[in-house]
PDB file of N, CA and C in Angstrom:
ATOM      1  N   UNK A  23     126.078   9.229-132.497  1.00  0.00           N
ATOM      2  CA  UNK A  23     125.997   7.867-132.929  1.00  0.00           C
ATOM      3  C   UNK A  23     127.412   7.320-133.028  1.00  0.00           C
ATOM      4  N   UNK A  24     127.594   6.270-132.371  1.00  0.00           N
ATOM      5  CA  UNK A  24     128.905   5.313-132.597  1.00  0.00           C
ATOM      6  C   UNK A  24     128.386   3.782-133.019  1.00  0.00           C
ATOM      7  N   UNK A  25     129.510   3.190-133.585  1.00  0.00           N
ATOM      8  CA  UNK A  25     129.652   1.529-133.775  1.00  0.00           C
ATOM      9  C   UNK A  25     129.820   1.377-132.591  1.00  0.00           C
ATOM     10  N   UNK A  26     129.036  -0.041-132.533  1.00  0.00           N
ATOM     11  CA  UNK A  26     129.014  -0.712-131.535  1.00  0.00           C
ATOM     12  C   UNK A  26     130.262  -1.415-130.699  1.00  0.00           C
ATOM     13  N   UNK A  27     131.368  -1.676-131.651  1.00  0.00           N
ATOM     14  CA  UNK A  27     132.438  -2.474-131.371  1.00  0.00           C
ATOM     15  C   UNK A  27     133.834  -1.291-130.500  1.00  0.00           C
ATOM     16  N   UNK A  28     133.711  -0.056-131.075  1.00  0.00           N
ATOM     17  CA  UNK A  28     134.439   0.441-130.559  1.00  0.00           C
ATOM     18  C   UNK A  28     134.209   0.522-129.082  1.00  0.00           C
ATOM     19  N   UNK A  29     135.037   0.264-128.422  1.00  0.00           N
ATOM     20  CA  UNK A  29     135.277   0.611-126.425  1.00  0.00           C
ATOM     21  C   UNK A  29     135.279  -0.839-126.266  1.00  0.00           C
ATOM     22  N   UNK A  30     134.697  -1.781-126.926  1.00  0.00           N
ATOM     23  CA  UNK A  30     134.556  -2.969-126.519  1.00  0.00           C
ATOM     24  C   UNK A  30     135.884  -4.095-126.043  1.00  0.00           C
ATOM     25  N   UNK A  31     135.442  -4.783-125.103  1.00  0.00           N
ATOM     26  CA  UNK A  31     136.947  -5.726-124.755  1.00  0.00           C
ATOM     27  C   UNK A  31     137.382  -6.878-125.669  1.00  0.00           C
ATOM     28  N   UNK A  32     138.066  -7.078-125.870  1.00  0.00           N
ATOM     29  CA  UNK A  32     138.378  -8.430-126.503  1.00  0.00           C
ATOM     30  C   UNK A  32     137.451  -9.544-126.361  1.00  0.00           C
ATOM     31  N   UNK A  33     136.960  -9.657-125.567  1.00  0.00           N
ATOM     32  CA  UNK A  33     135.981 -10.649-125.030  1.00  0.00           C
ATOM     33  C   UNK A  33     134.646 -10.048-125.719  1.00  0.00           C
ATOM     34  N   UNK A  34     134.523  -8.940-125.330  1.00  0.00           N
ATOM     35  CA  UNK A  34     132.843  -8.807-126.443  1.00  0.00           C
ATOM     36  C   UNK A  34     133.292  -8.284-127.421  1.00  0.00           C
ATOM     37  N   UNK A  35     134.281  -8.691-128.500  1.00  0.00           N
ATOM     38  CA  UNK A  35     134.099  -7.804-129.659  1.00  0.00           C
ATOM     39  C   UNK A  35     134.119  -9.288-130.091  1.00  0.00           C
ATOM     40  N   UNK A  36     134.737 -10.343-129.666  1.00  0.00           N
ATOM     41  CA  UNK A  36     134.617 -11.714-129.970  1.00  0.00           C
ATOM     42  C   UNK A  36     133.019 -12.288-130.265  1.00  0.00           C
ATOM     43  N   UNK A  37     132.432 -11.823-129.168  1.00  0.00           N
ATOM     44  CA  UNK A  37     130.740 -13.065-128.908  1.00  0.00           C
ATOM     45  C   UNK A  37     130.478 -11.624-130.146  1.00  0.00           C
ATOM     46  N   UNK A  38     130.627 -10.464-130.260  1.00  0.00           N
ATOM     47  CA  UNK A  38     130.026  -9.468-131.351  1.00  0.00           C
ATOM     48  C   UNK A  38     130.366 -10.046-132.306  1.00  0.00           C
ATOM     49  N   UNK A  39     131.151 -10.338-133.022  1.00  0.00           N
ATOM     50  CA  UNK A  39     132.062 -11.155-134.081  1.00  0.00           C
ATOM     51  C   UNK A  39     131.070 -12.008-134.785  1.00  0.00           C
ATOM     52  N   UNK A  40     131.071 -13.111-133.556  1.00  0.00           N
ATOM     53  CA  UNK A  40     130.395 -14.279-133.566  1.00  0.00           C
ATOM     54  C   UNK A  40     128.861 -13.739-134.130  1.00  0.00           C
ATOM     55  N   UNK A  41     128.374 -13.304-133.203  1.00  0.00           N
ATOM     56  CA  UNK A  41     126.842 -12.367-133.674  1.00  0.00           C
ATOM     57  C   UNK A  41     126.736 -12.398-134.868  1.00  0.00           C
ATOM     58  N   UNK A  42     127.260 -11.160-135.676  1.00  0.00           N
ATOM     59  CA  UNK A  42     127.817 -10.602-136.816  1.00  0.00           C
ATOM     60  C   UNK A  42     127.624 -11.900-137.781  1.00  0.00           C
ATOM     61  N   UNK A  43     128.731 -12.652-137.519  1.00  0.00           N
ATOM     62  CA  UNK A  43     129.095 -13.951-138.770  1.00  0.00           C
ATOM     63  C   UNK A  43     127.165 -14.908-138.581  1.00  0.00           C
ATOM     64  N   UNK A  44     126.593 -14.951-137.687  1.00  0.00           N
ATOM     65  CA  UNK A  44     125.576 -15.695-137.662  1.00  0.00           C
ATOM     66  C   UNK A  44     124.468 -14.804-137.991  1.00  0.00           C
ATOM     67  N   UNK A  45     124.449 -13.820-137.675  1.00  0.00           N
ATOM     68  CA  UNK A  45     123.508 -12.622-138.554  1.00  0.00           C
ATOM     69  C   UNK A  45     123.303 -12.293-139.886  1.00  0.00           C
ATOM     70  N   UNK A  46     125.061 -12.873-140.603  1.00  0.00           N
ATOM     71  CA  UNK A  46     124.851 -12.764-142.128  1.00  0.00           C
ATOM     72  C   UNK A  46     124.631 -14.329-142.240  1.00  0.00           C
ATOM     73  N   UNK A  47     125.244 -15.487-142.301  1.00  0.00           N
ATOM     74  CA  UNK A  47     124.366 -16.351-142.479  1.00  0.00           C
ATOM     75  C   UNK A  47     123.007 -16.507-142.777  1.00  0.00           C
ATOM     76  N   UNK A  48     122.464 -16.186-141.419  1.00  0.00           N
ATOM     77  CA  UNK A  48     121.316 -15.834-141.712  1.00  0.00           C
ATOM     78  C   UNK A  48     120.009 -15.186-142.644  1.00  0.00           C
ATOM     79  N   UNK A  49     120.876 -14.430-142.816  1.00  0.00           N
ATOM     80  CA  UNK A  49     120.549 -13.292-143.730  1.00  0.00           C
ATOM     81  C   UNK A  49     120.521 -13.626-145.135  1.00  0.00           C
ATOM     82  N   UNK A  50     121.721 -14.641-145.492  1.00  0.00           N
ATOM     83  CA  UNK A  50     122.036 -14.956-146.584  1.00  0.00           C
ATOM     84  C   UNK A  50     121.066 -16.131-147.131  1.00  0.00           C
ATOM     85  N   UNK A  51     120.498 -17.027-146.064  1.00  0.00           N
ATOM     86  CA  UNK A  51     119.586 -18.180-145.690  1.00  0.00           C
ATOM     87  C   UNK A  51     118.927 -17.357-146.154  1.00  0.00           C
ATOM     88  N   UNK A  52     117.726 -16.873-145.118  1.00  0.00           N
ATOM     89  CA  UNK A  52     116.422 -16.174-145.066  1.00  0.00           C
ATOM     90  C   UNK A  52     115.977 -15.479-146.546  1.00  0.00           C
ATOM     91  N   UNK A  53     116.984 -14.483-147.114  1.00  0.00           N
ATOM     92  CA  UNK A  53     116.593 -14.094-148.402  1.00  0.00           C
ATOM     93  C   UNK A  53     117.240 -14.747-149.702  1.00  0.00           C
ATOM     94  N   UNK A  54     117.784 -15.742-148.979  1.00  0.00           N
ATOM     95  CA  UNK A  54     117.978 -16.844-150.691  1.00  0.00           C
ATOM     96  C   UNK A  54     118.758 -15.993-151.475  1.00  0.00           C
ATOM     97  N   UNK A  55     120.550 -15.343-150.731  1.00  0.00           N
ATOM     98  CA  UNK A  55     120.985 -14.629-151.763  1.00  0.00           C
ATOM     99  C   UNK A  55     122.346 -15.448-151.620  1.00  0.00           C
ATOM    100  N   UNK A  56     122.741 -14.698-153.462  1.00  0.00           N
ATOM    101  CA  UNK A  56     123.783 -15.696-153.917  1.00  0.00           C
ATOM    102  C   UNK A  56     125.357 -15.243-153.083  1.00  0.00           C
ATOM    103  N   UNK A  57     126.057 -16.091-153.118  1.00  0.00           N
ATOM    104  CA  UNK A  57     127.311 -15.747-152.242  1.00  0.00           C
ATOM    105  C   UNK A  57     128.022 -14.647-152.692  1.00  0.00           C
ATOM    106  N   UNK A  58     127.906 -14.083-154.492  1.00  0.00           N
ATOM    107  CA  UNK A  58     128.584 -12.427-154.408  1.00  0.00           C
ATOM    108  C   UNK A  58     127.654 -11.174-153.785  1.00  0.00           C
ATOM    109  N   UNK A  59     126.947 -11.595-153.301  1.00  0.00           N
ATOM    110  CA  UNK A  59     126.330 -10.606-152.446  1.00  0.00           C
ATOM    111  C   UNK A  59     127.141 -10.246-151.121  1.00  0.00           C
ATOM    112  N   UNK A  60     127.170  -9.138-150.954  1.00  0.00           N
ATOM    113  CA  UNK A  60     127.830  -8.469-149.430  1.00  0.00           C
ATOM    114  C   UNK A  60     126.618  -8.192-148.387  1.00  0.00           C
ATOM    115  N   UNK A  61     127.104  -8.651-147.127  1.00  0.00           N
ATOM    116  CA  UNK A  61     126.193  -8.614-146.316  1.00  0.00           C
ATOM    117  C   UNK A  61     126.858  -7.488-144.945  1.00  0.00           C
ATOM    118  N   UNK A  62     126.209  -6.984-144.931  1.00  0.00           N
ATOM    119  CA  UNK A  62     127.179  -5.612-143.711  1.00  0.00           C
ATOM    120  C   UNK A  62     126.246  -6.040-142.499  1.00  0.00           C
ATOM    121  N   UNK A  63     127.232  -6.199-141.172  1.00  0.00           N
ATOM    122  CA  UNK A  63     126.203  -6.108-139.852  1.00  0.00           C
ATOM    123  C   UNK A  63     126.828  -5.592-138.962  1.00  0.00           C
ATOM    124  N   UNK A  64     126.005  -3.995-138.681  1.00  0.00           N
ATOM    125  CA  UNK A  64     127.412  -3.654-137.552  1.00  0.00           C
ATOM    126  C   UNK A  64     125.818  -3.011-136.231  1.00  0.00           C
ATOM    127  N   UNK A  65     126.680  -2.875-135.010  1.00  0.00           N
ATOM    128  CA  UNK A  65     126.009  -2.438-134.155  1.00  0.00           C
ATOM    129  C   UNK A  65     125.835  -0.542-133.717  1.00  0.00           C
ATOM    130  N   UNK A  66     125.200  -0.311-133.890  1.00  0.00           N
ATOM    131  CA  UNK A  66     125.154   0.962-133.797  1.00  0.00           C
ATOM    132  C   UNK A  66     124.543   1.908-132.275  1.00  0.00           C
ATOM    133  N   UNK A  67     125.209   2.643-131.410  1.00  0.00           N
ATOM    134  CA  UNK A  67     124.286   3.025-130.242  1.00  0.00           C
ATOM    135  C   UNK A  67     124.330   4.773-130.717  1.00  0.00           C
ATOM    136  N   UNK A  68     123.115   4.837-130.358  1.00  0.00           N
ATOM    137  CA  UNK A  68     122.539   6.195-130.492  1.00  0.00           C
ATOM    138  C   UNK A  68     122.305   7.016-129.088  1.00  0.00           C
ATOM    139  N   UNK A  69     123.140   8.309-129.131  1.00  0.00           N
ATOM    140  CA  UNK A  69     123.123   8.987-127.525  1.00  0.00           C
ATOM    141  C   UNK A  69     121.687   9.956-127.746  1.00  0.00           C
ATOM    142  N   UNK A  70     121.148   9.890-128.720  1.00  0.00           N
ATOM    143  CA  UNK A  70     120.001  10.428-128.460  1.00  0.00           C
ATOM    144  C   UNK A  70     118.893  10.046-127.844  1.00  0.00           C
ATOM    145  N   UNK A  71     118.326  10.660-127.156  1.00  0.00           N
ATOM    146  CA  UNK A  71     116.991  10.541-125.781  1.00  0.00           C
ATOM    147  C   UNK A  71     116.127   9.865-127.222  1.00  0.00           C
ATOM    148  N   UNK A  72     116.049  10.219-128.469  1.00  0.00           N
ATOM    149  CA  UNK A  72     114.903   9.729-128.774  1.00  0.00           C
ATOM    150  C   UNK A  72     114.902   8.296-129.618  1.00  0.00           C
ATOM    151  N   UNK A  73     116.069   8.331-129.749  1.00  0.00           N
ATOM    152  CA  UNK A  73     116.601   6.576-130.154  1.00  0.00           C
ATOM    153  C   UNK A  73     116.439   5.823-129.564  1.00  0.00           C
ATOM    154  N   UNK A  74     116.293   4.140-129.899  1.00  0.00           N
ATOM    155  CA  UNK A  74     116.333   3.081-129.178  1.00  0.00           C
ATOM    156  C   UNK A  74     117.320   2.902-127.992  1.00  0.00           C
ATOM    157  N   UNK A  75     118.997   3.567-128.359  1.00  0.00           N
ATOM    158  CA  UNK A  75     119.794   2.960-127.791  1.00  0.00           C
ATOM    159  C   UNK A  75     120.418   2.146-128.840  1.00  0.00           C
ATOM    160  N   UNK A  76     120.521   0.877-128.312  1.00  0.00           N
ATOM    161  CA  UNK A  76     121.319  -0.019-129.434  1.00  0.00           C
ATOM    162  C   UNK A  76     120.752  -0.812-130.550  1.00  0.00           C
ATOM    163  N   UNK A  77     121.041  -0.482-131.777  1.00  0.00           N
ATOM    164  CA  UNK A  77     120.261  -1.047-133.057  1.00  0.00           C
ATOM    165  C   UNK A  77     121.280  -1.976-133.874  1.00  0.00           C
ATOM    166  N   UNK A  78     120.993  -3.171-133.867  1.00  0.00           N
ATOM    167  CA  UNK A  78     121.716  -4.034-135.397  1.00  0.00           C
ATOM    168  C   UNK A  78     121.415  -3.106-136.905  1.00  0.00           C
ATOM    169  N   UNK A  79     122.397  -2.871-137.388  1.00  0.00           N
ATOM    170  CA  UNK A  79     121.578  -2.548-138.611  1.00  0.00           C
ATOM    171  C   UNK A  79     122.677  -3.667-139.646  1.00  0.00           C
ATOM    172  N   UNK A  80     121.542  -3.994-140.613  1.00  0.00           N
ATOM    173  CA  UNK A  80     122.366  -4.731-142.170  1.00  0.00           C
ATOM    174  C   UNK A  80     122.325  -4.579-143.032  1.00  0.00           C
ATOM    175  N   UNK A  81     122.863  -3.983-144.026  1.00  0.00           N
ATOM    176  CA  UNK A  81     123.089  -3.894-145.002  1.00  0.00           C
ATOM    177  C   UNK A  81     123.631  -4.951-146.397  1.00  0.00           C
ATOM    178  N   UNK A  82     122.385  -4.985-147.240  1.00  0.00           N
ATOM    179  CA  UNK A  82     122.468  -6.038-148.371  1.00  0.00           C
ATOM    180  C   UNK A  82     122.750  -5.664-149.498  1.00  0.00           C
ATOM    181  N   UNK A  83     124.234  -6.072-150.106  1.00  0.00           N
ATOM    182  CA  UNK A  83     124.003  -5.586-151.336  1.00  0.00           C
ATOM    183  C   UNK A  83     124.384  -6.157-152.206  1.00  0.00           C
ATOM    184  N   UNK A  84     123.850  -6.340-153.397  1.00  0.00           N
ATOM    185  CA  UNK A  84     123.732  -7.962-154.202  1.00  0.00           C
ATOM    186  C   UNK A  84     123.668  -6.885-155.458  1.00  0.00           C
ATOM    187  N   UNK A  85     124.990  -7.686-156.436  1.00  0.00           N
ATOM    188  CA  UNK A  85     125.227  -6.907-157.265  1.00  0.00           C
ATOM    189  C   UNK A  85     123.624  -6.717-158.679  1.00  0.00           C
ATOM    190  N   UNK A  86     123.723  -5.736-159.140  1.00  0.00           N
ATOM    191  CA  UNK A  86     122.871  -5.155-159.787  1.00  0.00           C
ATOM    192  C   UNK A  86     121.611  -4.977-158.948  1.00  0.00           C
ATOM    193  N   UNK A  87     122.071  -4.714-158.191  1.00  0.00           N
ATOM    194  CA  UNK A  87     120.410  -4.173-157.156  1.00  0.00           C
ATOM    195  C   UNK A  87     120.583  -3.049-156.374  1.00  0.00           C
ATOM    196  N   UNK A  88     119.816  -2.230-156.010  1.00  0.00           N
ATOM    197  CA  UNK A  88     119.949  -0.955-154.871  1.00  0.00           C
ATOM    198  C   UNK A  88     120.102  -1.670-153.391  1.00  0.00           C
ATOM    199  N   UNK A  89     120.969  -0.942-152.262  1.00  0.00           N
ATOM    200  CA  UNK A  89     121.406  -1.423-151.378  1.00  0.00           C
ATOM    201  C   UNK A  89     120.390  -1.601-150.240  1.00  0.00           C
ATOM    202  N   UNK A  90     119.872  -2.851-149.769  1.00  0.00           N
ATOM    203  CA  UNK A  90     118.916  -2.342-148.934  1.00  0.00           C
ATOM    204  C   UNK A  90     119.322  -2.615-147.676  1.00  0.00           C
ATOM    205  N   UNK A  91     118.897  -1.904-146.471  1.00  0.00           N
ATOM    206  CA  UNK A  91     119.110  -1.845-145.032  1.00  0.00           C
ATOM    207  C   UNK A  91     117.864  -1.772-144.680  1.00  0.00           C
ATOM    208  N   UNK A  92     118.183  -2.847-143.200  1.00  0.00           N
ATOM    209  CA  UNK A  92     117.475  -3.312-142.411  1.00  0.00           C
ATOM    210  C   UNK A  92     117.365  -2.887-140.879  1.00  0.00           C
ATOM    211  N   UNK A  93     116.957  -2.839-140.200  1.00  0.00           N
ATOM    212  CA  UNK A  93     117.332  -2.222-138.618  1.00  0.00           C
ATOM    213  C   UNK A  93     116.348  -2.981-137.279  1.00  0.00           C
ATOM    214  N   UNK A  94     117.353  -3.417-136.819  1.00  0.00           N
ATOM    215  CA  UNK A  94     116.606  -3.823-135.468  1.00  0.00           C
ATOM    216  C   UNK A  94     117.392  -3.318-134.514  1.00  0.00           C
ATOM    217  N   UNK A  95     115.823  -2.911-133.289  1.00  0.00           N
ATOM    218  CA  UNK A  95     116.222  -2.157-132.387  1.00  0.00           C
ATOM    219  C   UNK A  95     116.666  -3.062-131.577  1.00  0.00           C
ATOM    220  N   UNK A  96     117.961  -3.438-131.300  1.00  0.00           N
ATOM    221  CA  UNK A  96     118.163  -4.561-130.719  1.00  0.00           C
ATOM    222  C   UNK A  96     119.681  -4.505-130.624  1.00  0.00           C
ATOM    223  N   UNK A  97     120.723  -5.150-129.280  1.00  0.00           N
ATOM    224  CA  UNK A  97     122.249  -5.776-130.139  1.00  0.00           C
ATOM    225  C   UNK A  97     121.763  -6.603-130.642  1.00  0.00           C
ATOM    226  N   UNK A  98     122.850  -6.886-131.321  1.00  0.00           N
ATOM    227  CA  UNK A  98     123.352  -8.204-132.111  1.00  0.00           C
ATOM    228  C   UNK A  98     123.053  -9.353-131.469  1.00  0.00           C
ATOM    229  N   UNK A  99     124.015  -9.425-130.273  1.00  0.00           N
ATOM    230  CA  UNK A  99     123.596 -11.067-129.528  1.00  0.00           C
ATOM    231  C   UNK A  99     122.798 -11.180-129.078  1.00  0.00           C
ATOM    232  N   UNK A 100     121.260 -10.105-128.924  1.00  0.00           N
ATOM    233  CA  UNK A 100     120.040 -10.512-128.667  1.00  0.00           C
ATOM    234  C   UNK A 100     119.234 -10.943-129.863  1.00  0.00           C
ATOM    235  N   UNK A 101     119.714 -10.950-131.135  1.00  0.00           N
ATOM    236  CA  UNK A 101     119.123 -10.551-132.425  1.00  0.00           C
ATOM    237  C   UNK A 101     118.475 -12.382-132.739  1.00  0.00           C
ATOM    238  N   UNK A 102     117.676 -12.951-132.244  1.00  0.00           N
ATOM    239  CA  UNK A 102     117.242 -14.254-132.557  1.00  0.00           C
ATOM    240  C   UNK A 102     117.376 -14.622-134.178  1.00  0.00           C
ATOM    241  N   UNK A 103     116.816 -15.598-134.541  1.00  0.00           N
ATOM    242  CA  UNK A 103     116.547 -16.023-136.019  1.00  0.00           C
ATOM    243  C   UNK A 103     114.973 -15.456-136.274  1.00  0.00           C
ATOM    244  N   UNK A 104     114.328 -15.603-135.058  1.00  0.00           N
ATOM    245  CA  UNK A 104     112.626 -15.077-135.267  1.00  0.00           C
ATOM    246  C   UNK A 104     112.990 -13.806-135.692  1.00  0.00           C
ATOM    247  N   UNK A 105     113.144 -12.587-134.740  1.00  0.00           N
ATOM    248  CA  UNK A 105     113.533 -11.068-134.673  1.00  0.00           C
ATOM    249  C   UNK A 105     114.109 -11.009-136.154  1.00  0.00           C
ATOM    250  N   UNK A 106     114.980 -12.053-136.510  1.00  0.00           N
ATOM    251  CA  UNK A 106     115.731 -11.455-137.696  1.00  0.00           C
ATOM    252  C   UNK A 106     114.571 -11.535-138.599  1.00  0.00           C
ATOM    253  N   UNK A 107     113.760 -12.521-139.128  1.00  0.00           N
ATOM    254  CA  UNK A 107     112.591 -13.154-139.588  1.00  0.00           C
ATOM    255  C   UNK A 107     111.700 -11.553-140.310  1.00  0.00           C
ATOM    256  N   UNK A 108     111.592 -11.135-138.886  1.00  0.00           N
ATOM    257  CA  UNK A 108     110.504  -9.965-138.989  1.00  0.00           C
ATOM    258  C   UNK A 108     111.476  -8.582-139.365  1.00  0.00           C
ATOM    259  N   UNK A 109     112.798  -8.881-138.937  1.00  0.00           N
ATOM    260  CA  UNK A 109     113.361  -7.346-138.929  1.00  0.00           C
ATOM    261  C   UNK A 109     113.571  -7.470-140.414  1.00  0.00           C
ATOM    262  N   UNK A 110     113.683  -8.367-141.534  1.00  0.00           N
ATOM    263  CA  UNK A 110     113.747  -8.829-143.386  1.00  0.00           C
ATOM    264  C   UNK A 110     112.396  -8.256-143.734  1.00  0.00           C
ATOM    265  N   UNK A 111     111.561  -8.491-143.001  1.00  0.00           N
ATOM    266  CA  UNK A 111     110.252  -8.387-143.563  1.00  0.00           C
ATOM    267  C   UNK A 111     109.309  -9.187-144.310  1.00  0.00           C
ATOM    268  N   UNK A 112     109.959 -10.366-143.446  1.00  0.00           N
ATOM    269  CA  UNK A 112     109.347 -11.679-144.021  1.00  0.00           C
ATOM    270  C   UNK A 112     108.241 -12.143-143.253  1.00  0.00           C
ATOM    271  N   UNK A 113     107.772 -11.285-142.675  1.00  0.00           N
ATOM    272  CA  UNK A 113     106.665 -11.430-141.959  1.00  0.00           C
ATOM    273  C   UNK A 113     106.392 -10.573-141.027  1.00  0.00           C
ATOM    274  N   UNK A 114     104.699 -10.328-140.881  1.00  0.00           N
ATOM    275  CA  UNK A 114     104.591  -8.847-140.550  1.00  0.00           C
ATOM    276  C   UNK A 114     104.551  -9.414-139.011  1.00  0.00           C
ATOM    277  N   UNK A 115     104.986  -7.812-138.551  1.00  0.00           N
ATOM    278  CA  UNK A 115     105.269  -7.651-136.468  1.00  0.00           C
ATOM    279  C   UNK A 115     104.075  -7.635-136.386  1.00  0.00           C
ATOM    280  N   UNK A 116     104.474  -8.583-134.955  1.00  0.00           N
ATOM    281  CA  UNK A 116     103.148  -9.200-134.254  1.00  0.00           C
ATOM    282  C   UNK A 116     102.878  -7.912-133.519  1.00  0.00           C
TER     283      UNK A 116
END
């Protein structure tokens, strides 16, 4: 397992960046959390045959609460606002 950003060019660690900053937005939207909350979004690829391949994962953690993580099998810059929707669990997969 590696982060996603490492090997990457200047040019995609940028649109990753970008991803990233609109993923926590999002995130921060969608579950109505307050701004001292930390929002983690990194890309993760898995060399195992039985992994997806490439997964967003996020990590929420809003003080006095247990940390919760999220995972979509997905990059980042495919990661829609719907996908994100369902990957919160704000609504069950179709």
């Amino acid at each position: 397992m590696r982060f996603g950003l490492f090997g990457k060019d200047p040019a995609g660690k940028a649109v990753a960046s970008e991803a990233a900053t609109r993923i926590k937005a999002e995130t921060r939207d969608l579950l109505g959390l307050p701004e001292r909350a930390a929002i983690a979004v990194n890309e993760i690829l898995c060399a195992d045959p039985a992994c997806p391949g490439t997964e967003t994962v996020i990590l929420v953690m809003n003080p006095g609460e247990k940390t919760r993580a999220y995972k979509a099998q997905m990059p980042m810059a495919e990661l829609t606002r719907e996908a994100l929707i369902v990957t919160l669990e704000l609504v069950a997969d179709r």
